[in-house]
Coordinates of C-alpha atoms and ligand atoms in Angstrom, one line a residue:
M213 CA 141.9 -51.5 -65.6
N214 CA 138.9 -53.2 -63.9
K215 CA 135.4 -52.1 -65.0
G216 CA 133.4 -50.1 -62.5
K217 CA 130.1 -51.3 -61.0
V218 CA 126.6 -50.1 -61.6
I219 CA 125.2 -49.7 -58.1
V220 CA 121.4 -49.2 -57.9
V221 CA 120.1 -47.5 -54.8
S222 CA 116.4 -47.4 -54.0
G223 CA 114.3 -46.7 -51.0
P224 CA 111.0 -45.1 -50.2
S225 CA 110.5 -41.4 -50.6
G226 CA 111.7 -39.7 -47.4
V227 CA 114.1 -42.4 -46.3
G228 CA 117.0 -40.0 -46.9
K229 CA 118.6 -41.9 -49.8
G230 CA 119.4 -38.6 -51.6
T231 CA 121.5 -37.5 -48.6
V232 CA 123.1 -40.9 -48.4
V233 CA 124.0 -40.9 -52.1
K234 CA 125.3 -37.4 -51.9
E235 CA 127.6 -38.3 -49.0
L236 CA 128.7 -41.5 -50.7
I237 CA 129.7 -39.7 -53.8
G238 CA 131.3 -36.8 -51.9
S239 CA 133.5 -39.1 -49.9
N240 CA 134.4 -41.7 -52.5
E241 CA 136.1 -40.4 -55.7
D242 CA 135.7 -43.7 -57.5
C243 CA 131.9 -43.3 -57.3
A244 CA 129.8 -40.9 -59.5
L245 CA 126.1 -40.2 -59.8
S246 CA 124.0 -40.9 -62.8
V247 CA 121.8 -37.8 -63.3
S248 CA 118.3 -38.9 -64.4
A249 CA 115.9 -37.2 -66.7
T250 CA 112.4 -36.4 -65.4
T251 CA 109.2 -34.8 -66.5
R252 CA 108.5 -33.5 -63.0
S253 CA 108.9 -29.8 -62.2
P254 CA 112.1 -28.8 -60.3
R255 CA 111.7 -28.4 -56.5
E256 CA 113.1 -25.3 -54.8
G257 CA 116.9 -25.5 -54.9
E258 CA 117.1 -28.1 -57.6
T259 CA 119.3 -27.4 -60.6
H260 CA 119.0 -28.7 -64.2
G261 CA 121.9 -31.0 -64.9
V262 CA 122.8 -31.5 -61.3
N263 CA 119.7 -33.0 -59.6
Y264 CA 117.9 -34.0 -62.8
F265 CA 117.7 -33.1 -66.4
F266 CA 114.2 -31.5 -66.3
I267 CA 112.6 -32.1 -69.7
T268 CA 109.1 -32.1 -71.3
K269 CA 107.1 -35.2 -71.9
E270 CA 107.7 -34.9 -75.6
E271 CA 111.5 -34.7 -75.1
F272 CA 111.3 -37.8 -72.8
T273 CA 109.3 -39.8 -75.4
Q274 CA 111.9 -38.8 -78.0
K275 CA 114.7 -40.1 -75.8
I276 CA 112.9 -43.4 -75.4
N277 CA 112.4 -43.7 -79.1
N278 CA 116.0 -42.9 -79.8
N279 CA 117.0 -45.7 -77.4
E280 CA 118.9 -43.2 -75.2
M281 CA 117.4 -44.6 -71.9
L282 CA 118.9 -47.5 -70.0
E283 CA 115.6 -47.7 -68.2
Y284 CA 112.6 -45.5 -67.3
A285 CA 109.5 -45.7 -65.2
E286 CA 106.4 -43.7 -64.3
Y287 CA 106.3 -42.7 -60.7
C288 CA 103.5 -40.5 -59.1
S289 CA 102.3 -39.4 -62.5
N290 CA 105.8 -38.3 -63.8
F291 CA 108.4 -40.0 -65.9
Y292 CA 111.9 -40.7 -64.7
G293 CA 114.7 -42.3 -66.7
T294 CA 118.4 -43.1 -66.7
P295 CA 120.5 -41.8 -69.7
K296 CA 122.3 -44.8 -71.0
D297 CA 125.5 -43.3 -72.5
Y298 CA 127.0 -41.8 -69.3
V299 CA 126.4 -45.0 -67.3
L300 CA 128.0 -47.4 -69.8
K301 CA 131.0 -45.1 -70.6
S302 CA 131.8 -44.4 -67.0
V303 CA 131.7 -48.0 -66.0
E304 CA 134.1 -48.8 -68.8
Q305 CA 136.4 -46.1 -67.4
G306 CA 136.4 -47.9 -64.0
K307 CA 133.9 -45.7 -62.1
N308 CA 131.2 -47.0 -59.9
I309 CA 128.1 -45.4 -61.1
I310 CA 125.3 -44.8 -58.6
L311 CA 121.7 -44.9 -59.9
E312 CA 119.3 -43.5 -57.4
I313 CA 116.0 -44.9 -58.9
E314 CA 112.7 -46.4 -57.9
V315 CA 111.9 -50.1 -57.6
Q316 CA 110.5 -50.8 -61.1
G317 CA 113.5 -49.2 -62.7
A318 CA 115.9 -50.9 -60.4
L319 CA 114.6 -54.4 -61.2
N320 CA 114.7 -53.5 -64.9
V321 CA 118.4 -52.5 -64.6
K322 CA 119.1 -55.8 -63.0
K323 CA 117.5 -57.6 -65.9
I324 CA 119.5 -55.5 -68.5
I325 CA 122.8 -55.6 -66.5
P326 CA 122.8 -58.7 -64.3
E327 CA 126.1 -57.8 -62.7
A328 CA 124.6 -54.5 -61.4
V329 CA 124.3 -54.4 -57.6
T330 CA 121.0 -53.4 -56.1
V331 CA 120.8 -51.9 -52.7
F332 CA 117.5 -51.0 -50.9
V333 CA 117.6 -48.3 -48.1
M334 CA 115.1 -49.1 -45.4
P335 CA 113.8 -46.6 -42.8
P336 CA 114.1 -47.7 -39.2
S337 CA 110.3 -47.7 -39.0
L338 CA 107.2 -46.5 -40.9
Q339 CA 106.6 -43.8 -38.2
E340 CA 110.1 -42.5 -38.7
L341 CA 109.5 -42.4 -42.5
E342 CA 106.3 -40.4 -42.1
D343 CA 108.0 -37.9 -39.7
R344 CA 110.8 -37.4 -42.2
L345 CA 108.4 -36.9 -45.1
R346 CA 106.4 -34.3 -43.2
G347 CA 109.6 -32.7 -41.8
R348 CA 110.8 -32.0 -45.4
G349 CA 107.8 -29.6 -45.7
T350 CA 107.9 -29.5 -49.5
E351 CA 104.9 -31.8 -50.0
T352 CA 101.1 -31.3 -49.4
D353 CA 99.2 -33.6 -47.0
E354 CA 97.7 -35.4 -50.0
V355 CA 101.2 -36.0 -51.6
V356 CA 102.6 -37.3 -48.2
K357 CA 99.7 -39.7 -48.0
Q358 CA 100.2 -40.9 -51.6
R359 CA 104.0 -41.2 -51.0
L360 CA 103.5 -43.2 -47.8
E361 CA 101.2 -45.7 -49.6
T362 CA 103.8 -46.0 -52.4
A363 CA 106.5 -46.4 -49.7
I364 CA 104.7 -49.4 -48.2
D365 CA 104.4 -51.0 -51.7
E366 CA 108.1 -50.4 -52.3
I367 CA 109.2 -51.8 -49.0
K368 CA 107.3 -55.0 -49.8
Q369 CA 109.6 -55.4 -52.9
A370 CA 112.8 -54.9 -50.9
P371 CA 113.4 -58.7 -50.7
Q372 CA 114.1 -58.6 -54.5
Y373 CA 117.3 -56.5 -53.9
D374 CA 120.8 -57.9 -53.5
Y375 CA 121.4 -55.9 -50.3
I376 CA 119.3 -54.1 -47.6
V377 CA 120.8 -51.3 -45.6
V378 CA 119.0 -49.3 -42.8
N379 CA 119.3 -45.5 -42.7
N380 CA 119.6 -45.0 -38.9
T381 CA 122.3 -42.5 -39.5
V382 CA 123.7 -41.2 -42.8
M383 CA 127.3 -42.1 -41.9
Q384 CA 126.5 -45.6 -40.9
C385 CA 124.4 -46.1 -44.0
V386 CA 127.1 -44.8 -46.3
A387 CA 129.7 -47.0 -44.6
D388 CA 127.5 -50.0 -45.2
I389 CA 127.1 -49.2 -48.9
V390 CA 130.9 -48.6 -49.2
S391 CA 131.6 -52.1 -47.7
I392 CA 129.1 -53.6 -50.2
I393 CA 130.9 -51.9 -53.1
I394 CA 134.3 -53.1 -51.9
A395 CA 133.1 -56.7 -51.4
E396 CA 131.5 -56.7 -54.9
R397 CA 134.7 -55.4 -56.6
Q398 CA 136.9 -57.9 -54.8
K399 CA 134.7 -60.8 -56.0
T400 CA 136.8 -63.4 -57.8
E401 CA 135.0 -62.8 -61.1
N402 CA 136.1 -59.2 -61.0
M403 CA 139.7 -60.0 -60.2
L404 CA 140.4 -62.5 -62.9
D405 CA 142.2 -59.9 -65.1
F406 CA 144.3 -58.9 -62.1
I407 CA 145.3 -62.5 -61.4
K408 CA 146.2 -63.0 -65.1
G409 CA 148.3 -59.8 -65.0
V410 CA 150.2 -61.0 -61.9
L411 CA 151.0 -64.3 -63.6
N412 CA 152.1 -62.5 -66.7
D413 CA 154.0 -60.0 -64.6
E414 CA 152.0 -57.0 -66.0
N415 CA 150.8 -55.4 -62.8
A416 CA 154.2 -54.2 -61.5
Ligands
5GP316 P1 111.7 -37.5 -56.7 O1 110.6 -36.9 -57.4 O2 111.4 -37.6 -55.2 O3 113.0 -36.8 -57.0 O4 111.9 -39.0 -57.2 C1 110.8 -39.9 -57.1 C2 111.3 -41.3 -57.3 O5 111.8 -41.5 -58.7 C3 112.4 -41.7 -56.4 O6 112.2 -43.0 -55.8 C4 113.7 -41.7 -57.3 O7 114.7 -42.6 -56.8 C5 113.1 -42.2 -58.6 N1 113.9 -41.9 -59.7 C6 114.8 -40.8 -59.9 N2 115.4 -40.9 -61.1 C7 114.9 -42.1 -61.7 C8 115.3 -42.8 -62.9 O8 116.1 -42.3 -63.7 N3 114.6 -43.9 -63.1 C9 113.7 -44.5 -62.3 N4 113.1 -45.6 -62.6 N5 113.4 -43.9 -61.1 C10 114.0 -42.7 -60.8

C-alpha cells in the first residue's frame, strides 16, 4: 500500500481554515486530522481530544523533552505542538494526515519531512479577514488587532509554501486542496511501487 501524505495547512487567524479542514476531512475518508496539543485555554464549544489536547505548560515541556512532538511553536503567548506518533503511524497506514498549524511549525515540518506538502490558505482581502475575525465575536478588540498584525506577517511568508489556495468559498477551497492531494499522490515518485507491482503482476 502506498504511504499517505503529510499535508500542512496554514493561514492567518480568521481565514476560515478550521472550517475548510473540517469539511476536507468530513468529505474525504482517506484524510484525517492531527490533533495538536496546546497550552491555551479551550474556547467555548471546544473539546479536549477533538479540537486540541489542552495541557499545562509543564506537561507541554515534558512532551518536548520526551521527544513526543514532531514540531512545536509559540503563538500569541501560547504553545502549540503536533504529537509525532499519530502522524507517522497514520501515514504508514496510507492516510493523508492534515496538520493545521502556523507558519513557523509548517516550515519546520517541511525541514523534518521534505515530502510533506505545505498549503497556505489566503483570504480574498485583508478587509475580508478583519470582518471575519470580528464576526467570530470570540476575541476582544486588542486580540483582533494583535491577530491582524500577526496575519500580515504570516501572509508575507506565504511564498515559502508549496501551494496557495484562496478561501473565497469553503467548497471551492476544499476542492482546490483535494486536487493538490490527488496530484501529489499521483507523482511518479509515489507510484514506483505500483509500477513495480504491475510488472510483477502483484496488483491484480
Ligand atoms: P488557535 O488558538 O486559533 O486555535 O490557533 C492559533 C494558531 O496556532 C493557528 O494558526 C493554528 O493553526 C496554530 N496551531 C494549532 N496547532 C498547532 C501545532 O500543533 N503546531 C503549530 N506550530 N501551530 C499550531
